[in-house]
Amino acid sequence: MNTNSIFQAAQEAFLFYKNLSGKEKGDFLEKIAEILESRREEIVPLAVRESNLPEGRIQGELGRTTGQIRLFANLVKEGSWVEASIDPSLPDRSPLPRADIRRFLSPLGPVVVFGASNFPLAFSTAGGDTISALAAGCPVIYKAHPAHLETSRRVANCIQQALIACSLPSGLFTHVEGGIAEGQALVQHPLAKAVAFTGSQAGGMALFQLANQRKEPIPVFAEMGSVNPIFCFPNKLSKEREALAKAFIASLTLGVGQFCTNPGLIFVPASQAKAFEASLVAELQGIATAPMLHPGIAQAYYDAIQVMEAQEELRWIKVSDPKHLLNGSTALAEIQVADWLKDKQFQKEVFGAFALMVVYQDVADLVEVAKQLQGQLTITLWAEPEELQSQLYLINLLEEKCGRILFKGVPTGVEVGHAMQHGGPFPSTTAVQSTSVGAYAIKRFARPLAFQDMPHSLLPDALQDHNPLGIWRQVNGIVTK
Amino acid sequence: MNTNSIFQAAQEAFLFYKNLSGKEKGDFLEKIAEILESRREEIVPLAVRESNLPEGRIQGELGRTTGQIRLFANLVKEGSWVEASIDPSLPDRSPLPRADIRRFLSPLGPVVVFGASNFPLAFSTAGGDTISALAAGCPVIYKAHPAHLETSRRVANCIQQALIACSLPSGLFTHVEGGIAEGQALVQHPLAKAVAFTGSQAGGMALFQLANQRKEPIPVFAEMGSVNPIFCFPNKLSKEREALAKAFIASLTLGVGQFCTNPGLIFVPASQAKAFEASLVAELQGIATAPMLHPGIAQAYYDAIQVMEAQEELRWIKVSDPKHLLNGSTALAEIQVADWLKDKQFQKEVFGAFALMVVYQDVADLVEVAKQLQGQLTITLWAEPEELQSQLYLINLLEEKCGRILFKGVPTGVEVGHAMQHGGPFPSTTAVQSTSVGAYAIKRFARPLAFQDMPHSLLPDALQDHNPLGIWRQVNGIVTK
């Protein structure tokens, strides 16, 4: 099948599918979840084999995936997400009458999705990007991740089964295999209207540039990870040193450090650096090595650590010999804040269980850190309430550098809910105004469309006078049901 | 003042201003409107002189500008625009507790605004882009349009007076004069977080490419105009030929054709082409020439008509000698649909009172037209209700090619309201998911930001438990006040 026929089929499917009701779209999504669950025993072992991730994790990830699908199914069944807004005509307004204007969010068209290596289910074939695009009303052309191709094929087959069960056109979802050239061809096709991607900085930026160089540029929602700094304040750290060390190491090494929200930077006051380091080292004893997702990722991790090892500003707390590094062992180094501030390379993400402990002299140092910090998915503050009260300016600065700011816990474990924001300023994403997790992720694949003086019988249900869908809307700017 | 100090001041102002209440921001905006009105007699004659537009139009535009400012003032005073969403913690959830997560829209940071030549007030210094950015909480660095520099200075002074009256930092608004190099330097400054632009395709695309080539790419909201096709259906046209000809010519020649929503394409059935042409010619008798905005625009109009005159596919209905063209006279040509379909150049906007009447043989031709049509701000259908009933597929296709679809009236005269969409697919804009007119325009300058387990005393008012602002929010995904 060639790219052109894939997009022609997607476009025709789109023109039909976009006009289906939220109930019909929701039923389709639920059918995907149902089939995925029914084939759990077939899919889980495959994903385990292809990702090197433990079975418990993959079992949980399948549940997360179906939970996510049902969140979007409910969202589109309820229907208010389209932000319907109605300004009725004012025929007697002076000096000029007002036309009847009604706006809602309408799907963009065919979306190209690139799956992530680190979540073979939840951020892949039937993951958040695919499902939120389908929920919005967009067909998906899914470029399978070569690292878990067989898992991807089976999940794609679940979606295709759901299409048949719901009598929907097969062009709504296409599973494409191949390498970089195949992916580029998808992004470059004139009928593609958006791109979603989860992965590396290099991969995301290549797609972003490609999409902007098209004759018709299209939005790229690339989530490219970040170093997710944690700021430890003196009082908090002295009170809870061991618990915090434990939480940090657990978050750092979870899934062999292969998470977008993996904390790769931790800021520690000099007065407690030694003690905290000792706690970290103690915690690390209990962490077993585990294979990374695939040999390419292990090699990249190894190479990145080699580059770091060449930096004389670092003092190593723990770094294993190459053999262990290639088997996903943890690496930890210390750097002084003055050195860290000198070079942006100390902000670069190393994908895997690597972190820099940055030793600061005074909390005042952190203002300069905040100013120089690049965009992050998350920033975490570990502080006593009274320590925060004196740091309002710092918090203010840090808010500008992330999509989610935490005051407890660790950044890994991204909740799939209504209020979640999983995105952030560049370089963590190419689209600071979007999220790739949670209900709001659907907004990436829709755009406002207004109808002026449209005959009532032709208006979409969401915009009809008597509100047949019973959704929340604005009428003359007032929220109403 | 150099670019660096402008942005440093803007950034410091931002860190203060973003945390002000909606009431304080709204008061500031209202103060701008009040001062602008109080200086009406000083500003209107200047704008008339610098734009060649008639006084009545500029008087109206000042009213439109202050009306627009008050719309945004009311929007931020009411406060629900931040889309607050709260997922409270579930400490007892199994297998894992849920953290408390709260999200709202937070301003992007300093915004660079480029004013339009064709609206010296409503799309310029205190126009929709500046005001919606300030409303969102962003400082504005405004690059004055050289065509109406003195008007721009006075309006900038109104904003500066309002800053003083409200005791706000001067860095919130900076008026920058200069040429292309000065504009580029603003877009390239690392502290700039977004760009808004209204103008030509070439200008918008230059900024778009520049912004994407930055180390940190930033969004560009460029509204670059379009040809705003009108589709005439046979029955409608035969019933209302003269009224429609009158409406079309009035819209085409309004403001010497210098509107983004100026209808530059009209599709007419062959059976009525002759008769409609006669009506158009009759209507044109009553249209006086008038000077264009400035000599550069007149020259560009003249040059574009020369290029069109070289196309042998066109048959001219009306084209004046060069002297009149340079004085803003109307030009009208006919082309057969088969010829029109052959070349995208017949979709190119000519800024000024130029239109192509495209003669089609059968309504079925319009499906191919719709497929080949580029993105538009608006598309208008003039059809009897029963003619529409048989054209649902065509309407479906046309919806994908515009931001606003009209079934009555003309595309010019963009209402400033809650439901308005003034934007559209590329090449009409670089940001299909945005509007540059209406309340929704504020969303361009904000991004979602989530707080996880933030101490309640530090939460923004919009996200506090007891809803002190009384705004519409979502709690666990349910809309509530």
mmCIF file of C-alpha atoms in Angstrom, chain B residues 172-448:
data_model
loop_
_atom_site.group_PDB
_atom_site.id
_atom_site.type_symbol
_atom_site.label_atom_id
_atom_site.label_comp_id
_atom_site.label_asym_id
_atom_site.label_seq_id
_atom_site.Cartn_x
_atom_site.Cartn_y
_atom_site.Cartn_z
ATOM 1 C CA LEU B 172 4.279 45.818 30.064
ATOM 2 C CA PHE B 173 4.033 47.691 26.804
ATOM 3 C CA THR B 174 6.854 48.887 24.556
ATOM 4 C CA HIS B 175 6.409 50.720 21.281
ATOM 5 C CA VAL B 176 9.198 49.913 18.842
ATOM 6 C CA GLU B 177 9.777 51.784 15.611
ATOM 7 C CA GLY B 178 11.949 50.639 12.750
ATOM 8 C CA GLY B 179 12.119 48.436 9.702
ATOM 9 C CA ILE B 180 12.449 44.745 8.935
ATOM 10 C CA ALA B 181 15.703 44.314 10.879
ATOM 11 C CA GLU B 182 14.177 45.743 14.062
ATOM 12 C CA GLY B 183 11.177 43.438 13.724
ATOM 13 C CA GLN B 184 13.384 40.412 13.208
ATOM 14 C CA ALA B 185 15.490 41.238 16.244
ATOM 15 C CA LEU B 186 12.334 41.239 18.371
ATOM 16 C CA VAL B 187 11.227 37.836 17.088
ATOM 17 C CA GLN B 188 14.686 36.414 17.680
ATOM 18 C CA HIS B 189 15.090 37.566 21.261
ATOM 19 C CA PRO B 190 15.264 34.586 23.634
ATOM 20 C CA LEU B 191 12.699 36.100 26.023
ATOM 21 C CA ALA B 192 10.035 36.471 23.305
ATOM 22 C CA LYS B 193 7.451 33.722 23.763
ATOM 23 C CA ALA B 194 5.004 34.300 20.891
ATOM 24 C CA VAL B 195 4.432 36.452 17.834
ATOM 25 C CA ALA B 196 1.192 37.895 16.500
ATOM 26 C CA PHE B 197 0.987 39.325 13.016
ATOM 27 C CA THR B 198 -1.669 40.545 10.582
ATOM 28 C CA GLY B 199 -0.548 41.228 7.033
ATOM 29 C CA SER B 200 0.807 39.698 3.875
ATOM 30 C CA GLN B 201 1.673 36.105 3.096
ATOM 31 C CA ALA B 202 5.326 37.027 2.534
ATOM 32 C CA GLY B 203 5.584 38.943 5.813
ATOM 33 C CA GLY B 204 3.835 36.300 7.868
ATOM 34 C CA MET B 205 5.860 33.438 6.451
ATOM 35 C CA ALA B 206 9.152 35.272 6.996
ATOM 36 C CA LEU B 207 8.301 35.636 10.694
ATOM 37 C CA PHE B 208 7.067 32.055 10.906
ATOM 38 C CA GLN B 209 10.314 30.665 9.492
ATOM 39 C CA LEU B 210 12.382 32.968 11.685
ATOM 40 C CA ALA B 211 10.532 31.881 14.824
ATOM 41 C CA ASN B 212 10.939 28.201 13.965
ATOM 42 C CA GLN B 213 14.659 28.600 13.357
ATOM 43 C CA ARG B 214 15.230 30.026 16.843
ATOM 44 C CA LYS B 215 17.063 27.892 19.351
ATOM 45 C CA GLU B 216 13.721 27.797 21.155
ATOM 46 C CA PRO B 217 10.982 27.860 18.500
ATOM 47 C CA ILE B 218 7.947 29.937 19.482
ATOM 48 C CA PRO B 219 4.381 30.034 18.140
ATOM 49 C CA VAL B 220 3.560 32.561 15.407
ATOM 50 C CA PHE B 221 -0.052 33.595 15.039
ATOM 51 C CA ALA B 222 0.051 35.128 11.584
ATOM 52 C CA GLU B 223 -3.208 36.045 9.886
ATOM 53 C CA MET B 224 -2.226 36.432 6.248
ATOM 54 C CA GLY B 225 -5.527 37.014 4.473
ATOM 55 C CA SER B 226 -7.240 34.893 1.839
ATOM 56 C CA VAL B 227 -9.470 35.101 -1.239
ATOM 57 C CA ASN B 228 -12.686 34.243 0.627
ATOM 58 C CA PRO B 229 -14.626 32.508 -2.148
ATOM 59 C CA ILE B 230 -18.353 32.925 -2.611
ATOM 60 C CA PHE B 231 -20.254 30.041 -4.189
ATOM 61 C CA CYS B 232 -23.421 31.068 -6.026
ATOM 62 C CA PHE B 233 -26.001 28.365 -6.642
ATOM 63 C CA PRO B 234 -28.310 28.598 -9.662
ATOM 64 C CA ASN B 235 -31.705 29.018 -7.993
ATOM 65 C CA LYS B 236 -30.505 31.542 -5.466
ATOM 66 C CA LEU B 237 -28.744 33.560 -8.118
ATOM 67 C CA SER B 238 -31.680 33.567 -10.499
ATOM 68 C CA LYS B 239 -34.005 34.707 -7.705
ATOM 69 C CA GLU B 240 -31.810 37.448 -6.205
ATOM 70 C CA ARG B 241 -29.347 38.311 -8.921
ATOM 71 C CA GLU B 242 -29.339 42.055 -8.498
ATOM 72 C CA ALA B 243 -29.293 42.072 -4.720
ATOM 73 C CA LEU B 244 -26.431 39.574 -4.697
ATOM 74 C CA ALA B 245 -24.467 41.540 -7.288
ATOM 75 C CA LYS B 246 -24.929 44.632 -5.163
ATOM 76 C CA ALA B 247 -23.836 42.851 -1.978
ATOM 77 C CA PHE B 248 -20.820 41.340 -3.701
ATOM 78 C CA ILE B 249 -19.594 44.604 -5.233
ATOM 79 C CA ALA B 250 -20.136 46.446 -1.956
ATOM 80 C CA SER B 251 -18.075 43.836 -0.071
ATOM 81 C CA LEU B 252 -15.401 43.725 -2.786
ATOM 82 C CA THR B 253 -14.892 47.479 -2.868
ATOM 83 C CA LEU B 254 -15.369 48.245 0.838
ATOM 84 C CA GLY B 255 -12.317 50.082 2.131
ATOM 85 C CA VAL B 256 -10.882 49.949 -1.404
ATOM 86 C CA GLY B 257 -10.853 46.174 -1.137
ATOM 87 C CA GLN B 258 -8.286 46.265 1.611
ATOM 88 C CA PHE B 259 -9.756 43.659 3.977
ATOM 89 C CA CYS B 260 -8.520 40.186 4.917
ATOM 90 C CA THR B 261 -12.039 38.910 4.266
ATOM 91 C CA ASN B 262 -12.423 40.693 0.946
ATOM 92 C CA PRO B 263 -14.141 38.265 -1.502
ATOM 93 C CA GLY B 264 -11.662 37.755 -4.341
ATOM 94 C CA LEU B 265 -13.336 34.730 -5.907
ATOM 95 C CA ILE B 266 -16.938 34.180 -6.898
ATOM 96 C CA PHE B 267 -18.227 30.976 -8.478
ATOM 97 C CA VAL B 268 -21.135 31.499 -10.852
ATOM 98 C CA PRO B 269 -23.110 28.965 -12.940
ATOM 99 C CA ALA B 270 -22.526 29.283 -16.699
ATOM 100 C CA SER B 271 -26.238 29.574 -17.389
ATOM 101 C CA GLN B 272 -26.324 32.887 -15.528
ATOM 102 C CA ALA B 273 -22.829 34.200 -16.011
ATOM 103 C CA LYS B 274 -23.767 36.760 -18.647
ATOM 104 C CA ALA B 275 -26.706 38.136 -16.708
ATOM 105 C CA PHE B 276 -24.749 38.280 -13.439
ATOM 106 C CA GLU B 277 -21.864 39.985 -15.185
ATOM 107 C CA ALA B 278 -24.254 42.649 -16.454
ATOM 108 C CA SER B 279 -25.513 43.220 -12.915
ATOM 109 C CA LEU B 280 -21.952 43.485 -11.610
ATOM 110 C CA VAL B 281 -21.020 46.003 -14.281
ATOM 111 C CA ALA B 282 -24.102 48.053 -13.443
ATOM 112 C CA GLU B 283 -23.190 48.018 -9.776
ATOM 113 C CA LEU B 284 -19.616 49.051 -10.508
ATOM 114 C CA GLN B 285 -20.850 52.274 -12.109
ATOM 115 C CA GLY B 286 -21.641 53.637 -8.680
ATOM 116 C CA ILE B 287 -18.253 52.852 -7.151
ATOM 117 C CA ALA B 288 -15.848 55.763 -6.993
ATOM 118 C CA THR B 289 -12.122 55.167 -6.883
ATOM 119 C CA ALA B 290 -10.352 56.043 -3.670
ATOM 120 C CA PRO B 291 -6.705 56.149 -2.669
ATOM 121 C CA MET B 292 -5.261 52.983 -1.190
ATOM 122 C CA LEU B 293 -3.622 52.864 2.252
ATOM 123 C CA HIS B 294 -0.235 53.939 0.998
ATOM 124 C CA PRO B 295 1.663 54.117 -2.302
ATOM 125 C CA GLY B 296 3.465 50.816 -1.701
ATOM 126 C CA ILE B 297 0.169 48.946 -1.438
ATOM 127 C CA ALA B 298 -1.189 50.708 -4.526
ATOM 128 C CA GLN B 299 1.927 49.710 -6.456
ATOM 129 C CA ALA B 300 1.636 46.096 -5.299
ATOM 130 C CA TYR B 301 -2.005 46.053 -6.394
ATOM 131 C CA TYR B 302 -1.042 47.490 -9.755
ATOM 132 C CA ASP B 303 1.751 44.947 -10.200
ATOM 133 C CA ALA B 304 -0.504 42.029 -9.298
ATOM 134 C CA ILE B 305 -3.088 43.133 -11.846
ATOM 135 C CA GLN B 306 -0.356 43.358 -14.486
ATOM 136 C CA VAL B 307 0.576 39.753 -13.762
ATOM 137 C CA MET B 308 -3.066 38.743 -14.046
ATOM 138 C CA GLU B 309 -3.389 40.653 -17.313
ATOM 139 C CA ALA B 310 -0.708 38.462 -18.795
ATOM 140 C CA GLN B 311 -2.826 35.339 -18.208
ATOM 141 C CA GLU B 312 -4.638 34.400 -21.352
ATOM 142 C CA GLU B 313 -7.215 32.323 -19.428
ATOM 143 C CA LEU B 314 -8.796 35.534 -18.143
ATOM 144 C CA ARG B 315 -11.393 37.591 -19.912
ATOM 145 C CA TRP B 316 -11.568 41.044 -18.366
ATOM 146 C CA ILE B 317 -14.880 42.423 -17.265
ATOM 147 C CA LYS B 318 -13.433 45.605 -15.956
ATOM 148 C CA VAL B 319 -9.883 46.810 -15.659
ATOM 149 C CA SER B 320 -8.867 50.445 -15.656
ATOM 150 C CA ASP B 321 -5.785 52.041 -17.076
ATOM 151 C CA PRO B 322 -2.737 52.016 -14.804
ATOM 152 C CA LYS B 323 -3.367 55.511 -13.458
ATOM 153 C CA HIS B 324 -6.754 54.482 -12.096
ATOM 154 C CA LEU B 325 -5.470 51.193 -10.760
ATOM 155 C CA LEU B 326 -2.923 53.106 -8.736
ATOM 156 C CA ASN B 327 -5.847 55.079 -7.396
ATOM 157 C CA GLY B 328 -7.634 51.969 -6.144
ATOM 158 C CA SER B 329 -10.094 51.265 -8.903
ATOM 159 C CA THR B 330 -11.792 47.886 -9.118
ATOM 160 C CA ALA B 331 -10.655 45.121 -11.436
ATOM 161 C CA LEU B 332 -12.807 42.148 -12.347
ATOM 162 C CA ALA B 333 -12.089 39.195 -14.639
ATOM 163 C CA GLU B 334 -13.787 36.003 -15.692
ATOM 164 C CA ILE B 335 -12.260 32.540 -15.917
ATOM 165 C CA GLN B 336 -13.697 29.137 -16.780
ATOM 166 C CA VAL B 337 -13.635 26.628 -13.931
ATOM 167 C CA ALA B 338 -11.521 24.153 -15.953
ATOM 168 C CA ASP B 339 -8.834 26.805 -16.366
ATOM 169 C CA TRP B 340 -9.104 27.903 -12.759
ATOM 170 C CA LEU B 341 -8.516 24.339 -11.582
ATOM 171 C CA LYS B 342 -5.299 24.096 -13.574
ATOM 172 C CA ASP B 343 -3.270 26.637 -11.691
ATOM 173 C CA LYS B 344 -3.033 27.592 -8.003
ATOM 174 C CA GLN B 345 -2.026 31.124 -8.971
ATOM 175 C CA PHE B 346 -5.708 31.850 -9.546
ATOM 176 C CA GLN B 347 -6.187 31.372 -5.801
ATOM 177 C CA LYS B 348 -3.567 33.939 -4.864
ATOM 178 C CA GLU B 349 -4.812 36.935 -2.976
ATOM 179 C CA VAL B 350 -4.507 40.292 -4.714
ATOM 180 C CA PHE B 351 -4.745 42.854 -1.930
ATOM 181 C CA GLY B 352 -7.223 45.425 -3.194
ATOM 182 C CA ALA B 353 -10.510 45.443 -5.117
ATOM 183 C CA PHE B 354 -9.822 42.566 -7.499
ATOM 184 C CA ALA B 355 -11.997 39.507 -8.019
ATOM 185 C CA LEU B 356 -12.143 36.538 -10.332
ATOM 186 C CA MET B 357 -15.561 35.358 -11.442
ATOM 187 C CA VAL B 358 -15.164 31.623 -11.992
ATOM 188 C CA VAL B 359 -17.755 30.195 -14.378
ATOM 189 C CA TYR B 360 -18.751 26.617 -13.644
ATOM 190 C CA GLN B 361 -20.857 24.311 -15.803
ATOM 191 C CA ASP B 362 -22.486 22.165 -13.199
ATOM 192 C CA VAL B 363 -22.760 22.231 -9.413
ATOM 193 C CA ALA B 364 -20.880 18.925 -9.492
ATOM 194 C CA ASP B 365 -17.779 20.889 -10.634
ATOM 195 C CA LEU B 366 -17.665 22.488 -7.229
ATOM 196 C CA VAL B 367 -16.598 19.273 -5.507
ATOM 197 C CA GLU B 368 -13.338 19.354 -7.455
ATOM 198 C CA VAL B 369 -13.027 23.071 -6.674
ATOM 199 C CA ALA B 370 -13.498 22.351 -2.976
ATOM 200 C CA LYS B 371 -10.841 19.657 -3.045
ATOM 201 C CA GLN B 372 -8.289 21.956 -4.672
ATOM 202 C CA LEU B 373 -9.171 25.047 -2.704
ATOM 203 C CA GLN B 374 -6.484 26.343 -0.351
ATOM 204 C CA GLY B 375 -7.220 27.292 3.258
ATOM 205 C CA GLN B 376 -9.415 30.365 3.696
ATOM 206 C CA LEU B 377 -10.512 32.662 6.467
ATOM 207 C CA THR B 378 -14.071 32.436 5.139
ATOM 208 C CA ILE B 379 -16.174 30.643 2.562
ATOM 209 C CA THR B 380 -19.660 31.861 1.634
ATOM 210 C CA LEU B 381 -22.485 29.862 0.111
ATOM 211 C CA TRP B 382 -25.347 31.667 -1.570
ATOM 212 C CA ALA B 383 -27.956 28.987 -2.071
ATOM 213 C CA GLU B 384 -31.640 28.291 -1.575
ATOM 214 C CA PRO B 385 -32.302 25.917 1.331
ATOM 215 C CA GLU B 386 -33.315 23.091 -1.046
ATOM 216 C CA GLU B 387 -30.096 23.574 -3.036
ATOM 217 C CA LEU B 388 -28.091 23.057 0.134
ATOM 218 C CA GLN B 389 -29.900 19.841 1.011
ATOM 219 C CA SER B 390 -28.370 18.152 -2.023
ATOM 220 C CA GLN B 391 -24.892 19.580 -1.344
ATOM 221 C CA LEU B 392 -24.087 18.150 2.063
ATOM 222 C CA TYR B 393 -20.910 16.508 0.778
ATOM 223 C CA LEU B 394 -19.729 19.780 -0.741
ATOM 224 C CA ILE B 395 -20.430 21.678 2.493
ATOM 225 C CA ASN B 396 -18.572 18.940 4.355
ATOM 226 C CA LEU B 397 -15.539 19.478 2.093
ATOM 227 C CA LEU B 398 -15.711 23.260 2.318
ATOM 228 C CA GLU B 399 -15.777 23.201 6.123
ATOM 229 C CA GLU B 400 -12.295 21.681 5.950
ATOM 230 C CA LYS B 401 -11.003 24.639 3.981
ATOM 231 C CA CYS B 402 -11.986 27.569 6.187
ATOM 232 C CA GLY B 403 -12.373 28.980 9.666
ATOM 233 C CA ARG B 404 -15.843 30.458 9.102
ATOM 234 C CA ILE B 405 -18.527 29.383 6.675
ATOM 235 C CA LEU B 406 -21.357 31.812 5.822
ATOM 236 C CA PHE B 407 -24.781 31.093 4.397
ATOM 237 C CA LYS B 408 -25.958 34.672 4.099
ATOM 238 C CA GLY B 409 -24.390 38.069 3.677
ATOM 239 C CA VAL B 410 -20.764 38.789 2.866
ATOM 240 C CA PRO B 411 -17.492 37.848 4.551
ATOM 241 C CA THR B 412 -16.366 41.411 5.305
ATOM 242 C CA GLY B 413 -17.537 42.917 8.589
ATOM 243 C CA VAL B 414 -16.017 40.545 11.132
ATOM 244 C CA GLU B 415 -18.143 40.615 14.272
ATOM 245 C CA VAL B 416 -16.180 40.922 17.539
ATOM 246 C CA GLY B 417 -17.988 38.473 19.781
ATOM 247 C CA HIS B 418 -17.679 35.291 21.787
ATOM 248 C CA ALA B 419 -18.354 32.837 18.965
ATOM 249 C CA MET B 420 -16.356 34.551 16.202
ATOM 250 C CA GLN B 421 -13.627 32.604 14.449
ATOM 251 C CA HIS B 422 -11.225 34.730 12.409
ATOM 252 C CA GLY B 423 -8.550 32.338 11.305
ATOM 253 C CA GLY B 424 -8.360 29.283 9.129
ATOM 254 C CA PRO B 425 -6.218 26.593 7.530
ATOM 255 C CA PHE B 426 -2.917 27.517 5.904
ATOM 256 C CA PRO B 427 -2.194 29.693 3.926
ATOM 257 C CA SER B 428 -4.787 31.986 5.519
ATOM 258 C CA THR B 429 -2.936 31.675 8.836
ATOM 259 C CA THR B 430 0.066 29.861 10.296
ATOM 260 C CA ALA B 431 -2.001 28.655 13.270
ATOM 261 C CA VAL B 432 -5.209 26.886 12.298
ATOM 262 C CA GLN B 433 -6.102 26.292 15.935
ATOM 263 C CA SER B 434 -6.420 29.986 16.752
ATOM 264 C CA THR B 435 -8.536 33.054 16.050
ATOM 265 C CA SER B 436 -7.352 36.650 15.968
ATOM 266 C CA VAL B 437 -10.795 38.174 16.525
ATOM 267 C CA GLY B 438 -13.252 37.548 19.343
ATOM 268 C CA ALA B 439 -12.986 36.419 22.928
ATOM 269 C CA TYR B 440 -11.290 33.166 22.006
ATOM 270 C CA ALA B 441 -8.280 35.162 20.719
ATOM 271 C CA ILE B 442 -7.010 35.323 24.312
ATOM 272 C CA LYS B 443 -6.267 31.582 24.207
ATOM 273 C CA ARG B 444 -3.370 32.199 21.805
ATOM 274 C CA PHE B 445 -1.328 33.695 24.599
ATOM 275 C CA ALA B 446 -1.806 31.150 27.355
ATOM 276 C CA ARG B 447 -0.771 27.579 28.033
ATOM 277 C CA PRO B 448 -1.919 24.910 30.463
#
